[in-house]
Short mmCIF file of C-alpha atoms and ligand atoms in Angstrom, two decimals:
data_model
loop_
_atom_site.label_atom_id
_atom_site.label_comp_id
_atom_site.label_asym_id
_atom_site.label_seq_id
_atom_site.Cartn_x
_atom_site.Cartn_y
_atom_site.Cartn_z
CA MET O 1 2.36 7.25 -30.37
CA THR O 2 -0.72 5.60 -31.42
CA GLY O 3 -2.45 7.69 -28.77
CA TRP O 4 -1.44 10.61 -30.11
CA ARG O 5 -2.12 9.68 -33.75
CA ALA O 6 -5.65 8.51 -32.60
CA GLY O 7 -6.09 11.82 -30.74
CA ILE O 8 -5.40 13.69 -33.80
CA ALA O 9 -7.23 11.21 -36.39
CA ALA O 10 -10.13 11.92 -33.51
CA THR O 11 -10.21 15.39 -33.86
CA CYS O 12 -9.76 16.10 -37.40
CA LEU O 13 -13.07 13.72 -37.46
CA ALA O 14 -15.29 16.01 -34.84
CA LEU O 15 -14.05 19.03 -36.96
CA ALA O 16 -15.66 17.52 -40.28
CA LEU O 17 -18.83 16.35 -38.47
CA TRP O 18 -19.18 19.95 -37.36
CA GLN O 19 -18.44 21.47 -40.81
CA MET O 20 -20.99 18.96 -42.11
CA VAL O 21 -23.90 19.44 -39.71
CA ILE O 22 -23.26 23.29 -40.52
CA TRP O 23 -23.62 22.33 -44.42
CA ILE O 24 -26.34 19.89 -43.77
CA THR O 25 -28.57 21.87 -41.79
CA GLY O 26 -27.89 26.12 -42.53
CA VAL O 27 -27.99 26.32 -39.01
CA ALA O 28 -27.14 30.10 -38.55
CA ARG O 29 -23.45 31.05 -37.18
CA PHE O 30 -24.49 32.76 -34.35
CA ILE O 31 -26.10 29.57 -32.84
CA LEU O 32 -23.28 27.13 -34.68
CA PRO O 33 -20.39 29.21 -35.75
CA PRO O 34 -18.36 27.21 -38.50
CA PRO O 35 -14.72 25.82 -37.58
CA ALA O 36 -12.69 28.10 -39.10
CA LEU O 37 -14.48 30.97 -37.77
CA VAL O 38 -13.63 29.69 -34.57
CA ALA O 39 -10.11 29.24 -35.51
CA GLN O 40 -10.35 32.76 -36.71
CA THR O 41 -11.27 34.03 -33.85
CA MET O 42 -9.48 32.11 -31.68
CA TRP O 43 -6.23 33.72 -33.51
CA ASP O 44 -7.54 37.36 -33.29
CA SER O 45 -8.68 37.26 -29.24
CA ARG O 46 -5.62 35.11 -28.63
CA ALA O 47 -4.63 38.12 -25.94
CA LEU O 48 -8.09 38.31 -24.45
CA LEU O 49 -8.25 34.49 -24.42
CA ALA O 50 -4.52 34.27 -22.93
CA GLU O 51 -5.21 36.97 -20.32
CA HIS O 52 -8.78 34.55 -18.82
CA ALA O 53 -6.81 31.31 -19.08
CA VAL O 54 -3.68 32.44 -17.13
CA ILE O 55 -6.72 33.57 -14.20
CA THR O 56 -8.86 30.37 -14.84
CA MET O 57 -5.86 28.07 -14.64
CA THR O 58 -4.00 29.71 -11.21
CA GLU O 59 -7.37 29.74 -9.31
CA VAL O 60 -7.63 25.75 -10.68
CA LEU O 61 -3.85 24.88 -9.64
CA ILE O 62 -4.09 26.78 -6.45
CA GLY O 63 -7.17 24.76 -5.79
CA LEU O 64 -6.01 21.01 -7.37
CA ALA O 65 -2.77 21.76 -5.05
CA LEU O 66 -4.83 22.76 -1.69
CA GLY O 67 -7.47 20.13 -1.98
CA ALA O 68 -4.37 17.64 -2.88
CA ALA O 69 -2.89 18.48 0.57
CA LEU O 70 -5.90 18.86 2.66
CA GLY O 71 -6.99 15.32 1.49
CA PHE O 72 -4.01 14.03 2.18
CA VAL O 73 -3.98 15.09 5.30
CA SER O 74 -7.44 14.52 6.16
CA ALA O 75 -7.25 10.85 5.03
CA ILE O 76 -4.35 10.38 7.19
CA ALA O 77 -6.13 11.84 10.19
CA LEU O 78 -9.16 9.69 9.47
CA VAL O 79 -7.36 6.46 9.49
CA ALA O 80 -5.38 7.08 12.71
CA TRP O 81 -8.19 8.32 14.68
CA PRO O 82 -11.68 6.07 14.73
CA THR O 83 -13.11 8.35 16.71
CA ALA O 84 -12.80 11.09 13.71
CA ARG O 85 -13.62 8.96 11.23
CA ALA O 86 -16.67 7.71 13.08
CA LEU O 87 -17.96 11.82 13.45
CA VAL O 88 -16.64 12.51 9.92
CA ARG O 89 -17.30 10.19 7.35
CA PRO O 90 -21.04 10.53 7.47
CA ILE O 91 -20.64 14.20 7.05
CA LEU O 92 -18.27 13.43 4.07
CA VAL O 93 -20.64 10.88 2.64
CA PHE O 94 -23.70 13.10 3.09
CA SER O 95 -21.70 16.10 1.57
CA GLN O 96 -21.65 14.32 -1.53
CA ALA O 97 -25.55 14.40 -1.55
CA VAL O 98 -25.55 18.16 -1.90
CA PRO O 99 -24.69 19.21 -5.39
CA VAL O 100 -21.75 21.52 -5.42
CA PHE O 101 -23.19 23.74 -7.73
CA ALA O 102 -25.50 24.99 -5.40
CA LEU O 103 -22.60 26.33 -2.76
CA ALA O 104 -21.28 28.71 -5.62
CA PRO O 105 -23.49 31.95 -4.92
CA ILE O 106 -22.41 31.10 -1.19
CA LEU O 107 -19.31 30.96 -1.89
CA THR O 108 -19.45 34.16 -3.89
CA LEU O 109 -21.46 35.79 -1.22
CA TRP O 110 -18.96 34.99 1.37
CA LEU O 111 -15.68 35.02 -0.34
CA GLY O 112 -15.86 37.78 -2.61
CA PHE O 113 -15.52 38.10 -6.59
CA GLY O 114 -12.20 37.38 -6.62
CA LEU O 115 -9.91 34.39 -6.83
CA TRP O 116 -10.35 32.78 -3.60
CA SER O 117 -14.47 31.71 -4.35
CA LYS O 118 -13.26 30.07 -7.58
CA ILE O 119 -10.52 28.16 -5.77
CA THR O 120 -12.92 27.61 -2.74
CA MET O 121 -14.97 25.85 -5.39
CA ALA O 122 -12.19 23.82 -7.20
CA LEU O 123 -11.06 22.76 -3.54
CA ILE O 124 -14.30 21.72 -2.65
CA ILE O 125 -15.03 19.36 -5.66
CA ILE O 126 -12.17 17.90 -5.37
CA TYR O 127 -11.55 16.90 -1.90
CA PHE O 128 -14.33 14.22 -1.90
CA PRO O 129 -12.44 12.09 -4.48
CA VAL O 130 -8.41 12.56 -3.25
CA THR O 131 -9.63 12.15 0.14
CA SER O 132 -11.84 8.92 -0.45
CA SER O 133 -9.41 7.56 -2.75
CA PHE O 134 -6.55 7.80 -0.38
CA PHE O 135 -8.58 6.78 2.61
CA ASP O 136 -9.70 3.64 0.99
CA ALA O 137 -5.68 2.75 0.05
CA LEU O 138 -4.73 3.68 3.47
CA MET O 139 -6.98 1.34 5.09
CA ARG O 140 -6.37 -1.76 2.83
CA THR O 141 -2.25 -1.79 3.98
CA ASN O 142 -1.27 -5.64 4.43
CA ARG O 143 -2.04 -6.46 7.25
CA ASP O 144 0.93 -8.49 7.80
CA TRP O 145 3.03 -5.57 7.32
CA ILE O 146 1.52 -3.87 9.96
CA GLY O 147 1.96 -6.96 12.39
CA LEU O 148 5.76 -7.18 11.02
CA ALA O 149 6.27 -3.69 12.27
CA LYS O 150 4.76 -4.16 15.48
CA VAL O 151 7.15 -7.09 16.10
CA MET O 152 9.51 -4.82 15.32
CA GLY O 153 8.74 -2.70 17.76
CA ALA O 154 6.96 0.64 15.87
CA SER O 155 4.67 3.24 17.33
CA PRO O 156 1.51 3.79 15.23
CA ALA O 157 2.74 7.08 13.94
CA ARG O 158 5.99 5.14 12.44
CA ILE O 159 3.83 2.69 10.72
CA MET O 160 1.76 5.13 8.95
CA TRP O 161 4.72 7.35 8.06
CA HIS O 162 6.74 4.45 7.02
CA ILE O 163 4.53 1.83 5.76
CA ARG O 164 0.91 2.72 5.52
CA VAL O 165 1.30 5.63 3.40
CA PRO O 166 3.51 4.54 0.90
CA ALA O 167 1.92 1.86 0.07
CA ALA O 168 -1.09 3.71 -0.43
CA LEU O 169 0.83 6.68 -2.67
CA PRO O 170 -1.32 4.75 -5.85
CA GLY O 171 -4.55 5.16 -4.30
CA PHE O 172 -3.72 8.72 -3.81
CA ALA O 173 -2.30 9.10 -7.44
CA SER O 174 -5.70 7.77 -8.75
CA GLY O 175 -7.39 10.50 -6.61
CA LEU O 176 -5.02 13.09 -8.18
CA ARG O 177 -6.27 11.80 -11.74
CA LEU O 178 -9.43 12.49 -11.04
CA ALA O 179 -9.33 16.10 -9.33
CA ALA O 180 -7.31 17.36 -12.41
CA VAL O 181 -10.57 16.51 -14.13
CA TYR O 182 -12.56 18.23 -11.60
CA ALA O 183 -10.96 21.16 -10.74
CA PRO O 184 -11.43 22.91 -14.02
CA ILE O 185 -15.25 22.32 -13.67
CA GLY O 186 -15.17 23.88 -10.14
CA ALA O 187 -13.55 26.55 -11.07
CA ILE O 188 -15.78 27.30 -13.93
CA ILE O 189 -18.53 27.14 -12.02
CA GLY O 190 -17.50 29.80 -9.65
CA GLU O 191 -16.82 31.75 -12.31
CA TRP O 192 -20.05 31.60 -14.26
CA VAL O 193 -21.88 32.65 -10.47
CA GLY O 194 -19.66 35.49 -9.77
CA ALA O 195 -16.45 37.16 -11.74
CA SER O 196 -14.97 39.79 -13.56
CA LYS O 197 -12.16 37.60 -15.29
CA GLY O 198 -11.21 34.18 -16.34
CA LEU O 199 -12.62 32.01 -18.97
CA GLY O 200 -16.11 31.31 -17.48
CA TYR O 201 -16.36 34.85 -17.10
CA LEU O 202 -15.40 35.25 -21.00
CA MET O 203 -17.80 32.65 -22.04
CA LEU O 204 -21.47 34.40 -20.57
CA LEU O 205 -19.73 37.93 -21.70
CA ALA O 206 -19.65 36.14 -25.33
CA ASN O 207 -22.88 34.36 -24.80
CA GLY O 208 -24.79 38.05 -23.57
CA ARG O 209 -23.12 39.70 -26.73
CA ALA O 210 -24.11 36.89 -29.08
CA LYS O 211 -20.43 36.39 -30.01
CA THR O 212 -20.63 32.58 -30.46
CA ASP O 213 -17.45 32.04 -31.89
CA LEU O 214 -15.71 33.66 -29.03
CA MET O 215 -17.72 31.23 -26.84
CA PHE O 216 -16.24 28.37 -28.56
CA ALA O 217 -12.87 29.33 -28.77
CA ALA O 218 -12.93 30.00 -24.51
CA LEU O 219 -14.55 26.64 -24.88
CA ILE O 220 -11.58 24.64 -26.66
CA VAL O 221 -9.33 26.76 -25.01
CA LEU O 222 -10.70 25.45 -21.40
CA ALA O 223 -10.93 21.80 -23.17
CA VAL O 224 -7.33 21.76 -24.40
CA LEU O 225 -6.43 23.21 -21.04
CA THR O 226 -7.95 20.32 -18.99
CA ILE O 227 -6.68 17.64 -20.86
CA LEU O 228 -2.93 19.04 -20.68
CA LEU O 229 -3.39 19.55 -16.95
CA HIS O 230 -4.72 15.47 -16.82
CA ALA O 231 -1.74 14.50 -18.98
CA THR O 232 0.83 16.25 -16.86
CA VAL O 233 -0.60 14.79 -13.80
CA ASN O 234 -0.61 11.61 -15.04
CA THR O 235 2.31 11.63 -16.03
CA LEU O 236 3.95 12.88 -12.72
CA CYS O 237 1.97 10.32 -11.12
CA GLU O 238 3.62 7.73 -13.23
CA ARG O 239 7.15 8.69 -12.50
CA THR O 240 6.83 9.52 -9.13
CA LEU O 241 3.73 7.40 -7.18
CA ASP O 242 2.78 4.60 -9.25
CA ARG O 243 4.08 0.99 -8.66
CA SER O 244 3.10 -1.99 -10.48
CA ASP O 245 4.40 -4.35 -8.08
CA VAL O 246 2.59 -3.16 -5.02
CA SER O 247 0.96 -6.77 -3.55
CA MET L 1 17.21 -15.51 27.05
CA ASN L 2 18.02 -18.75 29.29
CA GLN L 3 14.54 -18.58 31.01
CA PRO L 4 12.61 -21.48 29.43
CA LEU L 5 9.53 -19.82 27.40
CA ARG L 6 6.45 -21.40 28.23
CA MET L 7 3.16 -21.08 27.32
CA THR L 8 0.07 -22.85 29.48
CA GLY L 9 -3.54 -22.32 28.52
CA SER L 10 -6.56 -21.83 26.29
CA ALA L 11 -7.03 -19.58 23.01
CA THR L 12 -10.44 -18.86 21.61
CA ILE L 13 -11.64 -16.23 18.40
CA ASP L 14 -15.01 -15.27 18.87
CA GLY L 15 -15.79 -17.85 21.87
CA THR L 16 -14.79 -20.67 19.70
CA ALA L 17 -11.97 -22.86 21.23
CA ILE L 18 -8.82 -22.80 18.85
CA PHE L 19 -6.77 -24.53 21.61
CA SER L 20 -6.87 -26.02 24.95
CA GLN L 21 -4.89 -26.61 28.10
CA LEU L 22 -2.01 -26.13 25.76
CA ASP L 23 1.45 -27.37 27.30
CA LEU L 24 4.12 -25.74 25.33
CA THR L 25 7.86 -25.12 26.46
CA LEU L 26 10.86 -23.82 24.26
CA THR L 27 14.28 -24.73 25.50
CA PRO L 28 16.71 -21.84 25.08
CA GLN L 29 18.71 -21.85 22.73
CA SER L 30 17.64 -24.77 20.91
CA TRP L 31 15.11 -25.13 17.98
CA THR L 32 11.52 -26.57 18.52
CA CYS L 33 9.53 -27.99 15.60
CA LEU L 34 5.60 -27.51 15.85
CA LEU L 35 3.79 -29.80 13.27
CA GLY L 36 0.09 -30.52 12.96
CA ALA L 37 -3.11 -30.45 11.07
CA SER L 38 -4.09 -27.44 9.37
CA GLY L 39 -6.03 -25.17 11.43
CA VAL L 40 -5.39 -26.79 14.58
CA GLY L 41 -3.83 -23.54 15.80
CA LYS L 42 0.02 -23.49 15.18
CA SER L 43 -0.20 -19.79 13.54
CA THR L 44 -2.11 -18.58 16.67
CA VAL L 45 0.39 -19.81 19.27
CA LEU L 46 2.97 -18.22 17.36
CA ARG L 47 1.27 -15.02 17.47
CA LEU L 48 0.46 -14.92 20.70
CA PHE L 49 4.40 -15.23 21.77
CA ALA L 50 4.66 -12.56 19.15
CA GLY L 51 2.07 -10.42 20.78
CA LEU L 52 -0.25 -10.29 17.50
CA ALA L 53 -3.10 -12.32 18.73
CA GLU L 54 -5.55 -9.46 18.05
CA GLY L 55 -9.25 -11.06 18.40
CA VAL L 56 -7.44 -14.24 20.53
CA THR L 57 -8.62 -14.15 23.96
CA PHE L 58 -6.24 -16.15 25.68
CA THR L 59 -6.39 -17.92 29.47
CA GLY L 60 -3.24 -19.23 30.97
CA ASP L 61 0.08 -18.57 31.67
CA LEU L 62 2.46 -16.87 28.94
CA SER L 63 5.93 -16.26 29.56
CA ASP L 64 7.11 -13.05 28.14
CA PRO L 65 9.53 -13.36 25.10
CA GLY L 66 10.94 -9.96 25.36
CA ARG L 67 10.96 -8.55 21.81
CA VAL L 68 10.88 -11.25 19.10
CA ALA L 69 12.13 -11.62 15.65
CA MET L 70 9.48 -12.88 12.75
CA MET L 71 9.77 -14.67 9.94
CA ALA L 72 6.52 -16.19 8.03
CA GLN L 73 5.96 -17.67 4.36
CA GLN L 74 5.50 -14.91 2.74
CA ASP L 75 8.75 -12.04 2.42
CA LEU L 76 6.40 -9.06 3.42
CA LEU L 77 9.27 -7.01 1.85
CA LEU L 78 8.22 -3.15 0.85
CA PRO L 79 8.02 -3.06 -3.00
CA TRP L 80 9.14 0.60 -3.33
CA LEU L 81 12.57 -0.14 -0.84
CA ASN L 82 15.21 -1.66 -1.99
CA VAL L 83 16.94 -4.79 -0.61
CA LEU L 84 19.06 -2.24 1.93
CA ASP L 85 16.48 -0.51 3.45
CA ASN L 86 14.55 -3.45 3.71
CA VAL L 87 16.61 -5.41 5.82
CA LEU L 88 16.92 -1.73 7.94
CA ILE L 89 13.37 -1.50 7.75
CA GLY L 90 13.36 -2.50 11.59
CA ALA L 91 15.35 0.48 12.64
CA ARG L 92 13.52 2.80 10.81
CA LEU L 93 10.44 1.79 11.81
CA ARG L 94 12.04 2.31 15.71
CA GLY L 95 13.89 5.28 14.72
CA ASP L 96 17.20 3.95 15.46
CA ARG L 97 20.26 5.10 13.75
CA LEU L 98 20.77 3.25 10.19
CA ASP L 99 23.68 0.78 10.32
CA LYS L 100 24.04 0.36 6.78
CA ASP L 101 27.18 -1.46 7.59
CA ARG L 102 25.86 -4.17 9.75
CA ALA L 103 22.84 -4.69 7.13
CA ARG L 104 25.26 -5.03 4.21
CA ASP L 105 27.05 -7.95 6.41
CA ARG L 106 24.06 -9.23 7.04
CA LEU L 107 23.17 -9.43 3.22
CA ALA L 108 26.70 -10.82 2.26
CA GLN L 109 25.55 -13.46 5.57
CA VAL L 110 22.74 -14.60 3.06
CA GLY L 111 24.86 -14.39 -0.30
CA LEU L 112 23.14 -11.13 -1.55
CA ALA L 113 25.89 -8.51 -1.38
CA ASP L 114 25.31 -7.74 -4.62
CA HIS L 115 21.53 -7.18 -4.94
CA ALA L 116 21.63 -4.38 -1.50
CA ASP L 117 20.57 -1.53 -4.80
CA LYS L 118 17.89 -3.97 -6.47
CA LEU L 119 13.98 -3.58 -5.72
CA PRO L 120 12.56 -6.74 -4.70
CA ALA L 121 10.37 -6.86 -7.53
CA ALA L 122 13.63 -7.83 -9.22
CA LEU L 123 14.44 -10.51 -7.33
CA SER L 124 13.70 -14.49 -7.59
CA GLY L 125 11.15 -16.39 -4.64
CA GLY L 126 14.47 -17.32 -3.03
CA GLN L 127 16.39 -14.54 -2.91
CA ARG L 128 13.43 -12.34 -1.48
CA GLN L 129 13.46 -14.97 1.62
CA ARG L 130 16.93 -14.92 1.77
CA VAL L 131 16.44 -10.63 1.73
CA ALA L 132 13.79 -11.81 4.54
CA LEU L 133 16.20 -13.84 6.33
CA ALA L 134 18.67 -10.86 6.63
CA ARG L 135 15.80 -8.69 7.69
CA THR L 136 15.30 -11.09 10.83
CA LEU L 137 19.16 -11.46 11.86
CA MET L 138 19.56 -7.55 11.49
CA GLU L 139 16.98 -7.35 14.27
CA ASP L 140 19.24 -9.86 16.51
CA ARG L 141 16.61 -11.03 18.81
CA ALA L 142 17.43 -14.17 21.17
CA VAL L 143 13.78 -15.64 20.40
CA VAL L 144 12.92 -16.05 16.82
CA LEU L 145 9.13 -17.11 15.24
CA LEU L 146 9.39 -19.07 11.75
CA ASP L 147 5.77 -19.57 10.38
CA GLU L 148 6.51 -22.13 8.00
CA PRO L 149 9.33 -20.06 6.14
CA PHE L 150 10.40 -22.14 3.43
CA SER L 151 6.96 -24.07 2.55
CA ALA L 152 6.90 -21.54 -0.60
CA LEU L 153 10.72 -22.51 -2.01
CA ASP L 154 11.24 -25.42 -4.62
CA ALA L 155 12.99 -28.34 -2.96
CA LEU L 156 16.34 -27.22 -3.68
CA THR L 157 16.32 -24.12 -2.44
CA ARG L 158 14.10 -24.66 0.32
CA ALA L 159 17.01 -27.16 1.80
CA GLN L 160 19.62 -24.33 1.14
CA MET L 161 17.53 -22.13 2.99
CA GLN L 162 16.98 -24.74 5.74
CA GLU L 163 20.29 -24.77 6.15
CA LEU L 164 21.78 -21.31 5.75
CA THR L 165 18.58 -20.21 8.57
CA ALA L 166 19.87 -23.02 11.25
CA ASP L 167 23.89 -21.76 10.50
CA LEU L 168 22.61 -17.89 10.55
CA LEU L 169 20.31 -18.56 14.02
CA SER L 170 22.02 -21.24 16.00
CA GLY L 171 22.56 -20.04 19.44
CA ARG L 172 18.84 -18.79 19.61
CA THR L 173 15.29 -19.84 20.91
CA VAL L 174 13.86 -20.64 17.75
CA LEU L 175 10.19 -21.70 17.45
CA LEU L 176 9.55 -23.17 13.56
CA VAL L 177 5.89 -24.01 12.34
CA THR L 178 5.92 -26.29 9.49
CA HIS L 179 3.99 -28.56 7.89
CA ASP L 180 7.38 -30.56 6.83
CA PRO L 181 8.24 -33.72 8.10
CA SER L 182 11.85 -33.75 6.85
CA GLU L 183 12.60 -30.02 7.63
CA ALA L 184 11.24 -31.14 10.95
CA ALA L 185 13.74 -33.82 11.23
CA ARG L 186 16.51 -31.48 10.11
CA LEU L 187 15.86 -29.13 12.09
CA GLY L 188 14.15 -30.01 15.05
CA GLN L 189 15.78 -30.26 18.67
CA THR L 190 12.88 -30.87 20.08
CA ILE L 191 10.02 -31.90 17.60
CA LEU L 192 6.16 -31.40 18.73
CA ILE L 193 3.06 -32.23 16.98
CA MET L 194 -0.05 -30.14 18.04
CA THR L 195 -3.42 -31.81 17.76
CA PRO L 196 -7.02 -31.36 19.85
CA SER L 197 -5.98 -32.74 22.78
CA GLY L 198 -2.31 -31.29 23.31
CA LEU L 199 1.25 -31.81 22.09
CA VAL L 200 2.73 -35.10 20.80
CA ASP L 201 6.74 -35.01 21.71
CA VAL L 202 8.46 -36.66 18.94
CA THR L 203 11.46 -38.13 19.34
CA ALA L 204 14.05 -35.72 17.78
CA PRO L 205 17.72 -36.96 16.26
CA THR L 206 20.48 -35.68 18.69
CA THR L 207 22.92 -34.60 16.27
CA SER L 208 23.68 -31.02 15.77
CA ILE L 209 21.53 -29.25 13.36
CA PRO L 210 21.27 -28.67 10.41
CA ARG L 211 21.25 -32.33 9.78
CA ASP L 212 22.19 -34.36 6.49
CA ILE L 213 18.77 -35.09 4.70
CA SER L 214 19.85 -38.85 4.40
CA ALA L 215 21.40 -39.78 7.59
CA PRO L 216 19.83 -42.95 8.98
CA ASP L 217 18.84 -41.42 12.12
CA VAL L 218 16.93 -38.43 10.34
CA LEU L 219 15.32 -40.25 7.97
CA ARG L 220 13.84 -42.72 10.76
CA ALA L 221 12.75 -39.46 12.47
CA GLN L 222 10.86 -38.62 9.27
CA THR L 223 9.26 -41.94 8.98
CA ASP L 224 8.09 -41.59 12.62
CA LEU L 225 6.51 -37.96 11.86
CA PHE L 226 4.89 -39.18 8.89
CA ASP L 227 3.41 -42.18 10.99
CA GLN L 228 2.33 -39.76 14.01
CA LEU L 229 0.99 -37.28 11.97
CA ARG L 230 -1.32 -39.43 9.78
CA ARG L 231 -2.62 -41.17 12.77
CA PRO L 232 -6.12 -40.29 13.53
CA VAL L 233 -6.90 -38.35 16.78
N1 LIG F 301 -9.98 -14.23 12.61
C1 LIG F 301 -10.36 -15.21 13.06
N2 LIG F 301 -11.66 -15.59 13.39
C2 LIG F 301 -12.15 -16.68 13.57
N3 LIG F 301 -11.52 -18.08 13.72
C3 LIG F 301 -9.92 -17.44 13.39
C4 LIG F 301 -9.73 -16.70 12.85
N4 LIG F 301 -8.06 -16.65 12.44
C5 LIG F 301 -7.62 -18.20 12.84
N5 LIG F 301 -9.51 -18.58 12.98
C6 LIG F 301 -9.33 -19.94 13.63
O1 LIG F 301 -8.16 -20.66 14.06
C7 LIG F 301 -7.71 -21.63 13.94
C8 LIG F 301 -6.50 -21.73 14.27
O2 LIG F 301 -5.74 -21.04 13.35
P1 LIG F 301 -4.34 -21.02 13.04
O3 LIG F 301 -4.40 -20.41 11.56
O4 LIG F 301 -3.62 -20.88 14.69
O5 LIG F 301 -4.03 -22.53 12.53
P2 LIG F 301 -2.50 -23.45 11.97
O6 LIG F 301 -2.40 -24.54 12.82
O7 LIG F 301 -1.63 -22.34 11.65
O8 LIG F 301 -3.19 -23.61 10.51
P3 LIG F 301 -2.20 -24.02 8.72
O9 LIG F 301 -1.30 -24.93 9.39
O10 LIG F 301 -3.24 -23.77 7.72
O11 LIG F 301 -1.23 -22.68 8.98
C9 LIG F 301 -8.30 -21.94 12.49
O12 LIG F 301 -9.34 -23.20 12.95
C10 LIG F 301 -9.00 -20.51 12.12
O13 LIG F 301 -10.17 -21.17 12.01
MG1 LIG F 302 -0.57 -21.61 10.08
#
């Protein structure tokens, strides 16, 4: 409850500051629209915003699901096959040095203006955090658990499935939490580079027509959706994957 | 398992000698207690019998004990499984049929019948170690390797666990590594002290185990052991 109250208080403070900046500087409304105008625009354009928000969230959710699934499987494969680890890990690390933004035009070229170039962008951006946090957790499995399992006659595959994976789920959960924040960034970048739908597209469109109020409205919708997504993923993780008693 | 288990030879880790010219024989269906200074290689001996000595180079003869059961100082319960599933973990790991009735019987034997559905975090240290004992019993192996299984328990719980374990593992070949002379005097049918220059055989009481802590022969064996352990090597 205190978390909610603090959130509301912080929002009110931000709105007050925003309004004050406008009063003090007298900045033009096409540079910084006042909060009341943005609120008005949000209400007036609610159908338009909702339509584009649905597109963006579809990209984000599909990207998140695919990225999580792919990260889950790759981390297990990397742990299970040391050769794969030796070959793939340097590539993974190197890939982090490439600014993913630079890939967006290429993805648009290859996958077109539709959903898939954005889904892929979101997927690429979240793949590394999910894979590496799950991988690290899998590598940290208590050696004594593994020893006991071997003495009991377990195969490596069963040790993986019954011991290492369940023991590493909290690590997977922390990867997912990061992914929930990164996935919308991926989708928006994809939309900026080339799209005919989505909140990112709407922001560019509004910007081009000097409709700064609409741009702010789209931005706020995006921020709220990202926060909601993060909170949902967080709650799901707490209910299913987290354990306070991991030794 | 009626053949004595024997280990004769030397072990090194990365070229460093852990022990050399060791000659250890485990009498079938009896308890052998192994004592000795910290770092002398007791756990290494146990891991060699268990086939878990990764990184240890052993040269010599080592009889194959077949599949063994093992219990250590840490209970190694899986925190995400309830007590019953922890007892069944061996079967699950081998892909065997899960015999829940037998697992419940094992839990009843260690006095935890009412705790089957709890998570390990909801149990005391002593109760957790009893679950580990039930899991060991569930494996039902002729050879059981125990590495200081009671050393983390308080004195009273430890005495109870010693009695329970001796009763439930009777008829099996047991190797118990311990630092506690009193424990060895209560449970050892053969008592050995491991030193860098080899094993020292200490006379064990001949009465059946678990022995009464205050029996004269147990107290005498305990004192003997203390003296032997203190003797410089
Ligand atoms: N991975 C390793 N690398 C190098 N040396 C090791 C390794 N593991 C154990 N040793 C060494 O092997 C020796 C024997 O270890 P071991 O665990 O068998 O001793 P222990 O008799 O069981 O001791 P304690 O009573 O403290 O449990 C120790 O001197 C230790 O330093
Ligand atoms: Mg040891």
